[in-house]
mmCIF file of N, CA, C and O in Angstrom:
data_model
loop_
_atom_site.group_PDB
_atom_site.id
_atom_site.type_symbol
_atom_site.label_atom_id
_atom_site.label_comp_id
_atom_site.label_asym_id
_atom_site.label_seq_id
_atom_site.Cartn_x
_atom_site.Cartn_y
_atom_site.Cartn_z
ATOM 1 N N UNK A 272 -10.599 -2.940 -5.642
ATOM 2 C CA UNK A 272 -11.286 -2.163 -4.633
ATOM 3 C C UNK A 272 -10.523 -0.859 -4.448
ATOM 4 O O UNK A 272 -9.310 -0.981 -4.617
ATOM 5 N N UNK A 273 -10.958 0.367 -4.137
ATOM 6 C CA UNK A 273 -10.585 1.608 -3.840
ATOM 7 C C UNK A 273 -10.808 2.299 -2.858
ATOM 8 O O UNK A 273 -12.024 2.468 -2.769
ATOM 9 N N UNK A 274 -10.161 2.886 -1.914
ATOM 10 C CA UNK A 274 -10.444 2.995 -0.897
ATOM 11 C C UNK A 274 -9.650 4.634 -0.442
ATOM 12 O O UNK A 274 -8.440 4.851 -0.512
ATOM 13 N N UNK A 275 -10.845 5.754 0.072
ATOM 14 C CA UNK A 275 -9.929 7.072 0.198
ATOM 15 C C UNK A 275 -9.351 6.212 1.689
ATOM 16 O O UNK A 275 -9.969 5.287 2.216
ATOM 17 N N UNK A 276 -7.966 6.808 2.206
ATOM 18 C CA UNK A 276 -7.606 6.751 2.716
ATOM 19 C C UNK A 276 -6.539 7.856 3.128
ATOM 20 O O UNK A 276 -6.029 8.387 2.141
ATOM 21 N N UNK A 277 -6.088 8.321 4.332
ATOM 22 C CA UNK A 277 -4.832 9.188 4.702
ATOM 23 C C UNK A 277 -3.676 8.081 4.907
ATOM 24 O O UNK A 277 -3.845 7.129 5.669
ATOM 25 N N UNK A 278 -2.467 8.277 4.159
ATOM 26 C CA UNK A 278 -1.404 7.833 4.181
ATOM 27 C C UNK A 278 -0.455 8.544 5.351
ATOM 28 O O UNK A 278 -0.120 9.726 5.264
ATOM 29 N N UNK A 279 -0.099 7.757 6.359
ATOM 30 C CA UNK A 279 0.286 7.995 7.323
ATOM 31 C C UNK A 279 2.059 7.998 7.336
ATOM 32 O O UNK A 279 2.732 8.937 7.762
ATOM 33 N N UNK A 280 2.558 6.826 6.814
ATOM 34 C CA UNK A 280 3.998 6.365 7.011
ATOM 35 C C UNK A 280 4.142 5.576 5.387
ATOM 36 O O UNK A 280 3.170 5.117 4.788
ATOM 37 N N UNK A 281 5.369 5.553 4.940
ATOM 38 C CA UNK A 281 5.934 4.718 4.202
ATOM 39 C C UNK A 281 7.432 3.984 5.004
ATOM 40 O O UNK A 281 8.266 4.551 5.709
ATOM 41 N N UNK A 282 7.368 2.741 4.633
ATOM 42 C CA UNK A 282 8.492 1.753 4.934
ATOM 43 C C UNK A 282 8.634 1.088 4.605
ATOM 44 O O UNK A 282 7.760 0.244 4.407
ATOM 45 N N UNK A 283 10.467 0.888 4.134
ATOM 46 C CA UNK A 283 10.811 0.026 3.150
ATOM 47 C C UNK A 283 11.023 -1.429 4.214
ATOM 48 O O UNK A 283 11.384 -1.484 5.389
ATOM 49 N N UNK A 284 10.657 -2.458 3.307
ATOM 50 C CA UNK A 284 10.498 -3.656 3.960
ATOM 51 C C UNK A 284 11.442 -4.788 3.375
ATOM 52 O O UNK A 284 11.935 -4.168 2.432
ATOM 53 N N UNK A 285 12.020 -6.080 3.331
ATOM 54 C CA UNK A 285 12.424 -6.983 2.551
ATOM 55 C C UNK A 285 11.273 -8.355 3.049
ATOM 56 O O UNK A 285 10.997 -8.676 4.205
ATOM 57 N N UNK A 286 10.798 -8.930 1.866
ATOM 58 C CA UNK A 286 10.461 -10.361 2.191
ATOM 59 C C UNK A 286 11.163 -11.513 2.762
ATOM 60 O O UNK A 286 12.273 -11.865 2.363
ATOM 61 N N UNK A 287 10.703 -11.929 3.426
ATOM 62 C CA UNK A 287 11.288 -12.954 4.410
ATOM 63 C C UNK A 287 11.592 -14.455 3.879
ATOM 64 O O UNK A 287 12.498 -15.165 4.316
ATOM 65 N N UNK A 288 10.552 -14.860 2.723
ATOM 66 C CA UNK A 288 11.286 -15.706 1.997
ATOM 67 C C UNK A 288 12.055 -15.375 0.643
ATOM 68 O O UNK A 288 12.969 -16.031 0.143
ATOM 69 N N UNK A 289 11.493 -14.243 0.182
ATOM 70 C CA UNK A 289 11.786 -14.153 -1.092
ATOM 71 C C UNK A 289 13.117 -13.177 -1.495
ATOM 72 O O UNK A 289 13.743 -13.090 -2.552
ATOM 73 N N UNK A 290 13.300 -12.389 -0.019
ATOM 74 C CA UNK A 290 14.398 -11.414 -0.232
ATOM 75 C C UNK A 290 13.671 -10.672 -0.988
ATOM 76 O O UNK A 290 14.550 -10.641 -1.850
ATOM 77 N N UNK A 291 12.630 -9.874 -1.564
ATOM 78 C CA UNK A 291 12.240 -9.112 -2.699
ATOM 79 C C UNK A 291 12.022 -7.881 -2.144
ATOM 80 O O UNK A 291 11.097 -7.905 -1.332
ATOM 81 N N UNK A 292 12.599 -6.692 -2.305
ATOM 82 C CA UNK A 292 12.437 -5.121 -1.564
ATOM 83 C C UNK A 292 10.676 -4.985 -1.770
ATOM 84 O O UNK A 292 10.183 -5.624 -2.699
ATOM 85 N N UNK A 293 9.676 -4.061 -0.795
ATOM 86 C CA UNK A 293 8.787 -3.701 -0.903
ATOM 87 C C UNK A 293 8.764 -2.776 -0.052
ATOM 88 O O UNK A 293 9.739 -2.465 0.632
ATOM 89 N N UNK A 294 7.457 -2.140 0.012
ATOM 90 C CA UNK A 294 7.464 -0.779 0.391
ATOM 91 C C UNK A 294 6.126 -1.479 1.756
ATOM 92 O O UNK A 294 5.388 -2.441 1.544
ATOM 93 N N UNK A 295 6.151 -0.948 2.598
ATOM 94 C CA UNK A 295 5.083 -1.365 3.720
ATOM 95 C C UNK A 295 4.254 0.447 3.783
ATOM 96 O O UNK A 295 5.008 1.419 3.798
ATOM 97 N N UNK A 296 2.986 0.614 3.807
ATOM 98 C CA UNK A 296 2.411 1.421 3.691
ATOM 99 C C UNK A 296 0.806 1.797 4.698
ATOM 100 O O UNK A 296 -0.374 1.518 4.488
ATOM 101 N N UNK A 297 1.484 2.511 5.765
ATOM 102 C CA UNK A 297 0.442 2.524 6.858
ATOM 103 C C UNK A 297 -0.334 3.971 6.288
ATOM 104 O O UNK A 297 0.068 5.022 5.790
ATOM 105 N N UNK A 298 -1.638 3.414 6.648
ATOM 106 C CA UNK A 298 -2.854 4.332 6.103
ATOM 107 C C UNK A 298 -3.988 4.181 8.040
ATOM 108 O O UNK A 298 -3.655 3.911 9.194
ATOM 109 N N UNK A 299 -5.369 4.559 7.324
ATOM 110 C CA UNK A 299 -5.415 5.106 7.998
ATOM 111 C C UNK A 299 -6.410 3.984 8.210
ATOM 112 O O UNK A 299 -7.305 4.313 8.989
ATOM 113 N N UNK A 300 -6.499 2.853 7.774
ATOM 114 C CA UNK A 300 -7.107 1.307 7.630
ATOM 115 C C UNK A 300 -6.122 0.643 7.523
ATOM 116 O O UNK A 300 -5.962 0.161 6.402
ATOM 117 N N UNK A 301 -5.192 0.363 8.444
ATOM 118 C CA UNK A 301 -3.625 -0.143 8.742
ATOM 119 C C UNK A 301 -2.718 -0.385 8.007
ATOM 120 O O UNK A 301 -2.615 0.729 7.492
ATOM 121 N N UNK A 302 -1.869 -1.050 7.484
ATOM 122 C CA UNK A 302 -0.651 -1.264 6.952
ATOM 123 C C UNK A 302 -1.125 -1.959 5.870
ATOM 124 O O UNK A 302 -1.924 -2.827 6.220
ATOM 125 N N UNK A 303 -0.942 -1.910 4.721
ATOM 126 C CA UNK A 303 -0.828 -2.183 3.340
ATOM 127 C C UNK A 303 0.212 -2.055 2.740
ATOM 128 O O UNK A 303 0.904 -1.042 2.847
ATOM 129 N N UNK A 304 0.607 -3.361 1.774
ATOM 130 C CA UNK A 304 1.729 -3.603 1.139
ATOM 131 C C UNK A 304 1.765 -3.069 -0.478
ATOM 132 O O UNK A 304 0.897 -2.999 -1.347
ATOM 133 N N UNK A 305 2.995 -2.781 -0.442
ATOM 134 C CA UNK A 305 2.763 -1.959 -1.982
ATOM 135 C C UNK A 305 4.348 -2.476 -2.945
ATOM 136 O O UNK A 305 5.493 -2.202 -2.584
ATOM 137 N N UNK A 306 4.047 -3.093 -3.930
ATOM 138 C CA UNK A 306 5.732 -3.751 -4.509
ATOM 139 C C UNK A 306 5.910 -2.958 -5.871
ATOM 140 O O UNK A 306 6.868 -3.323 -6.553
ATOM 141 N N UNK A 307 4.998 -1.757 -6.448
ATOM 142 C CA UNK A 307 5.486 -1.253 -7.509
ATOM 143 C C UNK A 307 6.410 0.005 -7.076
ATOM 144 O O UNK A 307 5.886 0.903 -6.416
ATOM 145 N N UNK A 308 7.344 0.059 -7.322
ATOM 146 C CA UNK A 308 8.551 1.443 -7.224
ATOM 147 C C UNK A 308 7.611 2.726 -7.786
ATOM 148 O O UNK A 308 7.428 3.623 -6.963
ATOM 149 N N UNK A 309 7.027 2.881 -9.056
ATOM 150 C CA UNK A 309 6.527 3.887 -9.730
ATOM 151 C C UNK A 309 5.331 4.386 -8.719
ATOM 152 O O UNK A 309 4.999 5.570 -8.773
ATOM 153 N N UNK A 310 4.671 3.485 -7.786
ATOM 154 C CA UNK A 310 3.459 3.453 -7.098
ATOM 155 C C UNK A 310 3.995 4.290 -5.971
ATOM 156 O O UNK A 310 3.831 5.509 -5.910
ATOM 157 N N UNK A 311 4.651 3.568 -5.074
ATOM 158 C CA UNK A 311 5.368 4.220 -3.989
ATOM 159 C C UNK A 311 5.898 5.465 -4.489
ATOM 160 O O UNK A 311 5.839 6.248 -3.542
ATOM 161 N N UNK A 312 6.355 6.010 -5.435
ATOM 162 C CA UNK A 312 7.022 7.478 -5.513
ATOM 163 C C UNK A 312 5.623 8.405 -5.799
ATOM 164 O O UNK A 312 5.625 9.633 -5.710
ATOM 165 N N UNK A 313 4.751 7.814 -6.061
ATOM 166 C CA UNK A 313 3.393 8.564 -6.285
ATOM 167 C C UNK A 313 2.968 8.645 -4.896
ATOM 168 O O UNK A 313 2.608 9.760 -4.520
ATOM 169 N N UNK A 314 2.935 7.638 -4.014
ATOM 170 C CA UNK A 314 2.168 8.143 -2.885
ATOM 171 C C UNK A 314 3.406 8.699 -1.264
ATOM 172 O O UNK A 314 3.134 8.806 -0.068
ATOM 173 N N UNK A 315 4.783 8.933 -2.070
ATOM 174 C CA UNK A 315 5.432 10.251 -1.614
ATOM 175 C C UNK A 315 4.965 11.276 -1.081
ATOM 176 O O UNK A 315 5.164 11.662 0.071
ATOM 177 N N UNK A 316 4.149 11.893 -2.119
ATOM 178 C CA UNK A 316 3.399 13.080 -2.419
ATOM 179 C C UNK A 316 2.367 13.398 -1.577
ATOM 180 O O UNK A 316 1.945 14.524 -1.318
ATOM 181 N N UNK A 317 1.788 11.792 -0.952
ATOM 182 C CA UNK A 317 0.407 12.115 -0.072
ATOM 183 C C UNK A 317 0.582 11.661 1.565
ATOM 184 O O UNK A 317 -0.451 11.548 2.225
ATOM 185 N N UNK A 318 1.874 11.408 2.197
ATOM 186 C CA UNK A 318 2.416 11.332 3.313
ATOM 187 C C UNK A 318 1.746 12.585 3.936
ATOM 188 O O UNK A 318 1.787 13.737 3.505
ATOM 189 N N UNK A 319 1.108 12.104 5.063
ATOM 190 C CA UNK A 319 0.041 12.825 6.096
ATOM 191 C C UNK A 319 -1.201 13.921 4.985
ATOM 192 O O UNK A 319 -1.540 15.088 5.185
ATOM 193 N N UNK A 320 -1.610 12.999 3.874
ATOM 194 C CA UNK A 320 -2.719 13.679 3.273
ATOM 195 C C UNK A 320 -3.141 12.883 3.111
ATOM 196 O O UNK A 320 -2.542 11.846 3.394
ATOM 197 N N UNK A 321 -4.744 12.821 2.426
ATOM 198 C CA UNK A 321 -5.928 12.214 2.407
ATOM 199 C C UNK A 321 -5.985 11.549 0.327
ATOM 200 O O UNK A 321 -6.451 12.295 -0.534
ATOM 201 N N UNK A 322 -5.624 10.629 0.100
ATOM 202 C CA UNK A 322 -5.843 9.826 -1.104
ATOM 203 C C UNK A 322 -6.562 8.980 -1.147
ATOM 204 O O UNK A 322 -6.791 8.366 -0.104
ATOM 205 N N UNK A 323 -7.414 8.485 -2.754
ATOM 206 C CA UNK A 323 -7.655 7.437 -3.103
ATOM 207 C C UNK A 323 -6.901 6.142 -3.857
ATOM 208 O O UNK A 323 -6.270 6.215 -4.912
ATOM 209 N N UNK A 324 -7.136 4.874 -3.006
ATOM 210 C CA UNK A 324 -5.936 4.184 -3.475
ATOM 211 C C UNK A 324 -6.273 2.910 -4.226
ATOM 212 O O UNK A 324 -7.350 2.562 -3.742
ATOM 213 N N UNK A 325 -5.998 2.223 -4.951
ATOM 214 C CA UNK A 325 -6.417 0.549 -5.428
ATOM 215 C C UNK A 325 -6.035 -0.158 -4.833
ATOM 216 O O UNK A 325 -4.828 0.015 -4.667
ATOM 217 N N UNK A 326 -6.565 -1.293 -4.151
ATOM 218 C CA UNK A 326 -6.014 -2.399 -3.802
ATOM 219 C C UNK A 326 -6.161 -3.386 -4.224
ATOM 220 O O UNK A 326 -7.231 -3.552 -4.809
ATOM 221 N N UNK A 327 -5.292 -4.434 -4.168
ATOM 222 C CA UNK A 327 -5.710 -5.419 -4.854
ATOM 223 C C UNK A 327 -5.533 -6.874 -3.340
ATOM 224 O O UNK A 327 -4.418 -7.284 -3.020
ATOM 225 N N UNK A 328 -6.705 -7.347 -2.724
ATOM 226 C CA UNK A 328 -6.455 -8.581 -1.757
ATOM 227 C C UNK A 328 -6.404 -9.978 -2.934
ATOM 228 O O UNK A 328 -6.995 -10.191 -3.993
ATOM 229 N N UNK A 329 -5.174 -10.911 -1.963
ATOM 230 C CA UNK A 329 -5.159 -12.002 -2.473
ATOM 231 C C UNK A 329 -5.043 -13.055 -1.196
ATOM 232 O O UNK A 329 -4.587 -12.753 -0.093
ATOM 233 N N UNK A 330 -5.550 -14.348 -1.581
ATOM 234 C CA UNK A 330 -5.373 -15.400 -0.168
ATOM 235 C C UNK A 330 -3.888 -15.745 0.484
ATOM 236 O O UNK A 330 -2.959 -16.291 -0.112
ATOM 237 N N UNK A 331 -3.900 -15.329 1.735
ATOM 238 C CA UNK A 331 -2.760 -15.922 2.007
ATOM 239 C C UNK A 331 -2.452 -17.237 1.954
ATOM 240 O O UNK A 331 -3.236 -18.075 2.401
ATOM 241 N N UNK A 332 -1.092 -17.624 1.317
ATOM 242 C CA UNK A 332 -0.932 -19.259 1.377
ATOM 243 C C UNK A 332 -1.672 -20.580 2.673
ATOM 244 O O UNK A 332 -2.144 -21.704 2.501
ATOM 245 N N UNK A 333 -1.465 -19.779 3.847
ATOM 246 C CA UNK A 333 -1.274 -20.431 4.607
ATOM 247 C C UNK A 333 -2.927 -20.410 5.505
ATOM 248 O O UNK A 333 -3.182 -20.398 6.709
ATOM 249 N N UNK A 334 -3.740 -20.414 4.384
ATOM 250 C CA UNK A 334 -5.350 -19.704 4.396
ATOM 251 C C UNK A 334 -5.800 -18.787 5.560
ATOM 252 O O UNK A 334 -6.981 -18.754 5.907
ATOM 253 N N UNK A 335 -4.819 -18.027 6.171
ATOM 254 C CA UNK A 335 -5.508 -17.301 7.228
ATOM 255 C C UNK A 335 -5.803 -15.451 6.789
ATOM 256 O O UNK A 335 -5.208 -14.554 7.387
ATOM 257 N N UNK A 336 -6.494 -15.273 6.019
ATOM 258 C CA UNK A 336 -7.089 -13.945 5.695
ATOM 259 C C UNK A 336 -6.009 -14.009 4.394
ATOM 260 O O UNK A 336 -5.469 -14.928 3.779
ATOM 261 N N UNK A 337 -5.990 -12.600 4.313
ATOM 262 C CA UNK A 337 -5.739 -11.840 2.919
ATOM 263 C C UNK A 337 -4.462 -10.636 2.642
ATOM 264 O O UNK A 337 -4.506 -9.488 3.084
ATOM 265 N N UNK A 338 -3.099 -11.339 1.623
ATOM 266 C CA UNK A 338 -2.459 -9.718 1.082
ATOM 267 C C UNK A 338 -3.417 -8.594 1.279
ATOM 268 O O UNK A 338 -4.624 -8.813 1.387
ATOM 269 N N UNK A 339 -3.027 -7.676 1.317
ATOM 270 C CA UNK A 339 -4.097 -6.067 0.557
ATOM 271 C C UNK A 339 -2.281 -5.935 0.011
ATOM 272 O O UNK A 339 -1.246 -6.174 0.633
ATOM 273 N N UNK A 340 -2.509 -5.476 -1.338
ATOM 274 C CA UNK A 340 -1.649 -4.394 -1.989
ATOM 275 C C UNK A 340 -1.734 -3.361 -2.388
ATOM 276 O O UNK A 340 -2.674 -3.522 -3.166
ATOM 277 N N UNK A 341 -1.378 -2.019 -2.495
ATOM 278 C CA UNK A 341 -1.856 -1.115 -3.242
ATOM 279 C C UNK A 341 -1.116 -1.000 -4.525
ATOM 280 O O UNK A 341 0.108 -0.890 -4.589
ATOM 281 N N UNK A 342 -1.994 -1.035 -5.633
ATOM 282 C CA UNK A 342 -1.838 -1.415 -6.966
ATOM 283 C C UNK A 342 -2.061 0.019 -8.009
ATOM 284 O O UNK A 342 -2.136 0.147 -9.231
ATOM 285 N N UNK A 343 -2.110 0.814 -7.062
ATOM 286 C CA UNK A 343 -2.431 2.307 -7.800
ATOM 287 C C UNK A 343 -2.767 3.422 -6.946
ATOM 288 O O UNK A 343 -2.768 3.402 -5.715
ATOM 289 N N UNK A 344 -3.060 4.425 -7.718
ATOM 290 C CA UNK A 344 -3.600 5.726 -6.998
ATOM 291 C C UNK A 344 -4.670 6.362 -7.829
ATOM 292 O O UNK A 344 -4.173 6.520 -8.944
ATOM 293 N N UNK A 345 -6.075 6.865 -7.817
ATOM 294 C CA UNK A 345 -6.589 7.418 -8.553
ATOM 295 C C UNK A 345 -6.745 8.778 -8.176
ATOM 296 O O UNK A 345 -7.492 9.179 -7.284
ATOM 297 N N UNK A 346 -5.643 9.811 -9.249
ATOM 298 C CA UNK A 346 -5.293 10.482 -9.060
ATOM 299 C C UNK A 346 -6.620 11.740 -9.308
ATOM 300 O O UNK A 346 -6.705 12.780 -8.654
ATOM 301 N N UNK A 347 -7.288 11.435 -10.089
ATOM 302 C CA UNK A 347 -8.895 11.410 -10.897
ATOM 303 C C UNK A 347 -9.240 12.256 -9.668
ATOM 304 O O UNK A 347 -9.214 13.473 -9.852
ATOM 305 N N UNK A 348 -9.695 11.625 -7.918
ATOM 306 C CA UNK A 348 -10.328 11.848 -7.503
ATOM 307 C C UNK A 348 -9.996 12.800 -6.508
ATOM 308 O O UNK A 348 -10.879 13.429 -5.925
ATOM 309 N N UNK A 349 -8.509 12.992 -6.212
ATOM 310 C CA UNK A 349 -7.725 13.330 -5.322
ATOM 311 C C UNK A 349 -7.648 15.371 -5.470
ATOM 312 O O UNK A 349 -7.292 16.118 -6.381
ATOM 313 N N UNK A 350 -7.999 15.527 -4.549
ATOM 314 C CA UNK A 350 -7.599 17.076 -4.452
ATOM 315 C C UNK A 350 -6.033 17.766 -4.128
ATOM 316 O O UNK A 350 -5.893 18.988 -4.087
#
């Protein structure tokens, strides 16, 4: 799924079971998680601007709703 969005904040986060660094990524359709390094230095660039982004939702374990990750940027569409 792709979604324009304004990227508001980036923040670095650690997982709570896994210890694994990630990036926490508030937009302008709330906080979305983002775990690629190459991804996050791309959306550097669009802190308080208007992008299109990929996400990718998956089930949470514990069945109550859904990850969102952002899994890209389509740079294609972006001014």
């Amino acid at each position: 799924m792709e979604i324009c969005t304004k990227i508001i904040e980036l923040k670095n986060a650690v997982g709570k079971t896994s210890n694994n660094p990630y990036t926490r990524v508030l937009t302008t359709e709330g906080w979305i998680n983002c775990h690629e390094p190459s991804v996050v230095e791309d959306l550097k660039a669009y802190v308080n601007g208007m992008c299109t982004i990929a996400i990718r939702e998956t089930p949470r374990a514990d069945g109550n709703g859904t990850w969102k990750n952002v899994i890209g940027i389509n740079k294609d569409t972006d001014e």
